Structure formats: structure tokens, C-alpha cells
Amino acid sequence: MAEGCGMAIMMKPIGHVRGGRSSRNDDDWGRVEAEIVLDPAQVEADATFGLTEFSHVVVVFVFDRLAPDAVVRGARHPRGRTDWPKVGVLAQRGSPRPNRIGVTTCELVWAEGHRVGLRGLDAMDGTPVLDIKPHMEGFDPRDDVREPAWVAEIMAHYW
């Protein structure tokens, strides 16, 4: 539990990933289909009304299978590859983050009540989901995006 603006902040999953992959694999997520089953105690069935008007959603989830002693608080080589530069954990998107939070934009296939079908969600079966937001182009960067060359190598086979 953390504090902010004078009130306690406590996050509970709004649902869990069902289907997709049951084991970790760093690549080929683009065709993976899964669904998120929402918890009726956290969101009502009409929370997904209007979501199908969007082609993509942003899913915020927890890397819950990452052991606490695997968390990185400094720098490391992405994917352990020493041919890529050692960079801080906040300069990469890998799972061993201090709060173990993952964020992915994926294709929305369908949504109905407490269930949301997705393609390209890089989270495993059973993963706790903290939030789902519609992807809106207006929130994308308004200027040119800059990133180092090693990122293109990581993403070459990711999707």
C-alpha cells in the first residue's frame, strides 16, 4: 500500500487473462489470442459498453510470476544479451521491473459483459489485469519517436 494525495492507494486486479500462453516466450505474440475475464466485484458488466467501437486497447497487468529476487532496480543487458548495451530497467520494457507492471496495446477482437477477447496480448494465462483502456491516437506521441537500434532488434520477431 502506498500513499498519495493523503489517501491510501491499493490496487486489486479487475480480472485475469484466460487462454493464450501458459509459459513465457519472448517472441511471436502477434497471433496469440486470449481473453480477460473481469471480476464482477471490481467492475460491473456494463463497464465494457462502447469498448468495441475501438480497434485496440491498452492492457495494464502484473508480471506475477516474476520472483521478487529477480526484480532489477538498476541496469542490465536487455534479454541478457551482452551484445546489446547495458541500460537501466526504466529504459526497457522487460518484466523484471520494480513494480512488475506490464503495459501492452493489443487488438480488441470482441467484448461482452465481463469478458474481453484480444489478439496480441503478451501476458500469460492467469495473469492479473489491473486496467483496460481504449487506445486513442490522440494519446500517441505528437512528434517523431526516437529509440536506440537494439530496440528494433528486440521487436523484429516480438509480434
Coordinates of C-alpha atoms in Angstrom, one line a residue:
M1 CA 0.0 0.0 0.0
A2 CA 1.3 3.4 -0.9
E3 CA 0.1 6.9 -0.1
G4 CA -0.7 9.7 -2.4
C5 CA -2.8 12.9 -2.1
G6 CA -3.5 12.0 1.5
M7 CA -5.2 8.7 0.7
A8 CA -4.0 5.1 0.6
I9 CA -3.5 3.6 -2.8
M10 CA -4.2 -0.1 -3.1
M11 CA -4.6 -1.9 -6.4
K12 CA -6.7 -5.0 -6.9
P13 CA -6.9 -6.8 -10.2
I14 CA -10.0 -6.1 -12.2
G15 CA -9.7 -9.5 -13.9
H16 CA -7.4 -12.2 -15.1
V17 CA -6.1 -13.4 -18.5
R18 CA -7.6 -16.7 -19.7
G19 CA -6.1 -18.6 -22.5
G20 CA -3.1 -17.6 -24.7
R21 CA 0.2 -18.9 -23.5
S22 CA 0.8 -20.8 -20.3
S23 CA 4.6 -20.4 -20.4
R24 CA 6.9 -17.5 -21.1
N25 CA 8.3 -16.9 -24.6
D26 CA 9.8 -13.6 -25.6
D27 CA 8.7 -13.6 -29.3
D28 CA 5.7 -14.3 -31.7
W29 CA 2.9 -12.8 -29.6
G30 CA 1.1 -11.2 -32.6
R31 CA -1.2 -14.2 -33.3
V32 CA -1.8 -15.2 -29.6
E33 CA -5.5 -15.0 -28.7
A34 CA -6.7 -14.7 -25.1
E35 CA -9.4 -13.2 -23.2
I36 CA -9.7 -11.2 -20.0
V37 CA -12.3 -12.4 -17.6
L38 CA -13.3 -9.4 -15.4
D39 CA -14.2 -9.7 -11.7
P40 CA -17.8 -8.7 -11.0
A41 CA -16.7 -7.5 -7.6
Q42 CA -14.4 -4.9 -9.3
V43 CA -16.3 -3.8 -12.4
E44 CA -19.9 -4.1 -13.5
A45 CA -20.9 -5.9 -16.7
D46 CA -21.7 -2.6 -18.5
A47 CA -18.1 -1.4 -17.9
T48 CA -17.2 -2.8 -21.4
F49 CA -20.1 -1.0 -23.1
G50 CA -18.8 1.0 -26.1
L51 CA -15.4 -0.7 -26.0
T52 CA -16.0 -2.5 -29.3
E53 CA -16.0 0.9 -31.0
F54 CA -12.2 0.8 -30.7
S55 CA -9.9 -1.5 -32.6
H56 CA -7.2 -1.7 -29.9
V57 CA -7.0 -1.5 -26.1
V58 CA -4.1 -0.9 -23.7
V59 CA -3.9 -3.6 -21.0
V60 CA -2.1 -2.9 -17.8
F61 CA -1.1 -6.1 -16.0
V62 CA 1.2 -7.6 -13.3
F63 CA 4.2 -9.8 -14.1
D64 CA 3.0 -12.0 -11.2
R65 CA 5.3 -15.0 -11.9
L66 CA 8.4 -12.9 -11.6
A67 CA 10.2 -13.9 -8.3
P68 CA 10.9 -10.9 -6.1
D69 CA 14.6 -11.6 -6.1
A70 CA 14.5 -11.3 -10.0
V71 CA 13.5 -7.7 -9.9
V72 CA 16.1 -5.3 -11.4
R73 CA 16.4 -1.9 -9.8
G74 CA 19.4 -0.7 -11.9
A75 CA 20.9 -1.5 -15.2
R76 CA 21.1 -4.8 -17.2
H77 CA 21.5 -6.0 -20.7
P78 CA 18.1 -6.5 -22.4
R79 CA 17.2 -10.2 -22.5
G80 CA 20.7 -10.9 -21.0
R81 CA 22.3 -10.2 -24.4
T82 CA 25.8 -8.7 -23.8
D83 CA 25.9 -7.6 -27.5
W84 CA 23.2 -5.0 -26.6
P85 CA 24.1 -2.1 -24.3
K86 CA 23.5 -2.3 -20.6
V87 CA 20.7 0.1 -19.9
G88 CA 18.6 0.9 -16.8
V89 CA 15.4 -1.0 -16.2
L90 CA 13.4 2.1 -16.8
A91 CA 14.9 2.3 -20.3
Q92 CA 13.5 -1.0 -21.3
R93 CA 10.1 -2.8 -21.3
G94 CA 11.2 -6.2 -19.8
S95 CA 9.4 -7.9 -16.9
P96 CA 11.9 -7.5 -14.0
R97 CA 10.7 -4.1 -13.1
P98 CA 10.4 -2.8 -9.5
N99 CA 6.6 -2.9 -9.5
R100 CA 6.4 -5.7 -12.1
I101 CA 3.8 -3.8 -14.2
G102 CA 3.4 -4.6 -17.8
V103 CA 1.6 -2.5 -20.4
T104 CA 0.6 -3.7 -23.9
T105 CA -1.5 -2.3 -26.7
C106 CA -3.3 -5.1 -28.4
E107 CA -6.1 -5.8 -30.9
L108 CA -9.6 -5.9 -29.4
V109 CA -11.4 -8.9 -31.0
W110 CA -14.7 -8.7 -29.0
A111 CA -16.1 -7.5 -25.7
E112 CA -19.2 -8.6 -23.9
G113 CA -20.1 -8.1 -20.3
H114 CA -17.3 -9.4 -18.1
R115 CA -15.2 -10.9 -20.9
V116 CA -12.9 -9.2 -23.4
G117 CA -11.3 -11.1 -26.3
L118 CA -7.9 -9.9 -27.5
R119 CA -5.1 -10.7 -30.0
G120 CA -1.5 -9.9 -29.3
L121 CA -1.6 -9.6 -25.5
D122 CA 1.8 -10.6 -24.3
A123 CA 0.6 -11.8 -20.9
M124 CA 0.3 -15.4 -19.8
D125 CA -2.8 -17.4 -18.8
G126 CA -3.8 -16.4 -15.3
T127 CA -2.0 -13.0 -15.3
P128 CA -3.8 -10.4 -13.1
V129 CA -5.1 -7.4 -15.1
L130 CA -5.1 -4.0 -13.4
D131 CA -6.8 -2.0 -16.1
I132 CA -8.1 -1.9 -19.7
K133 CA -8.2 1.4 -21.6
P134 CA -9.1 2.1 -25.2
H135 CA -6.2 3.0 -27.4
M136 CA -6.7 6.6 -28.7
E137 CA -4.4 8.0 -31.3
G138 CA -4.6 11.4 -29.6
F139 CA -2.5 10.0 -26.8
D140 CA 0.2 8.7 -29.1
P141 CA 3.4 10.9 -29.4
R142 CA 2.8 14.1 -31.4
D143 CA 6.4 14.3 -32.5
D144 CA 8.9 11.9 -34.1
V145 CA 9.7 8.9 -31.9
R146 CA 13.4 8.3 -31.2
E147 CA 14.7 4.9 -29.9
P148 CA 18.1 3.1 -30.0
A149 CA 18.9 0.5 -32.6
W150 CA 18.8 -2.5 -30.2
V151 CA 15.1 -1.9 -29.7
A152 CA 14.4 -2.7 -33.4
E153 CA 16.3 -6.0 -33.0
I154 CA 14.2 -7.0 -30.0
M155 CA 11.0 -6.1 -31.8
A156 CA 11.9 -7.8 -35.1
H157 CA 10.2 -11.1 -34.0
Y158 CA 8.2 -10.0 -31.0
W159 CA 4.9 -9.8 -32.7

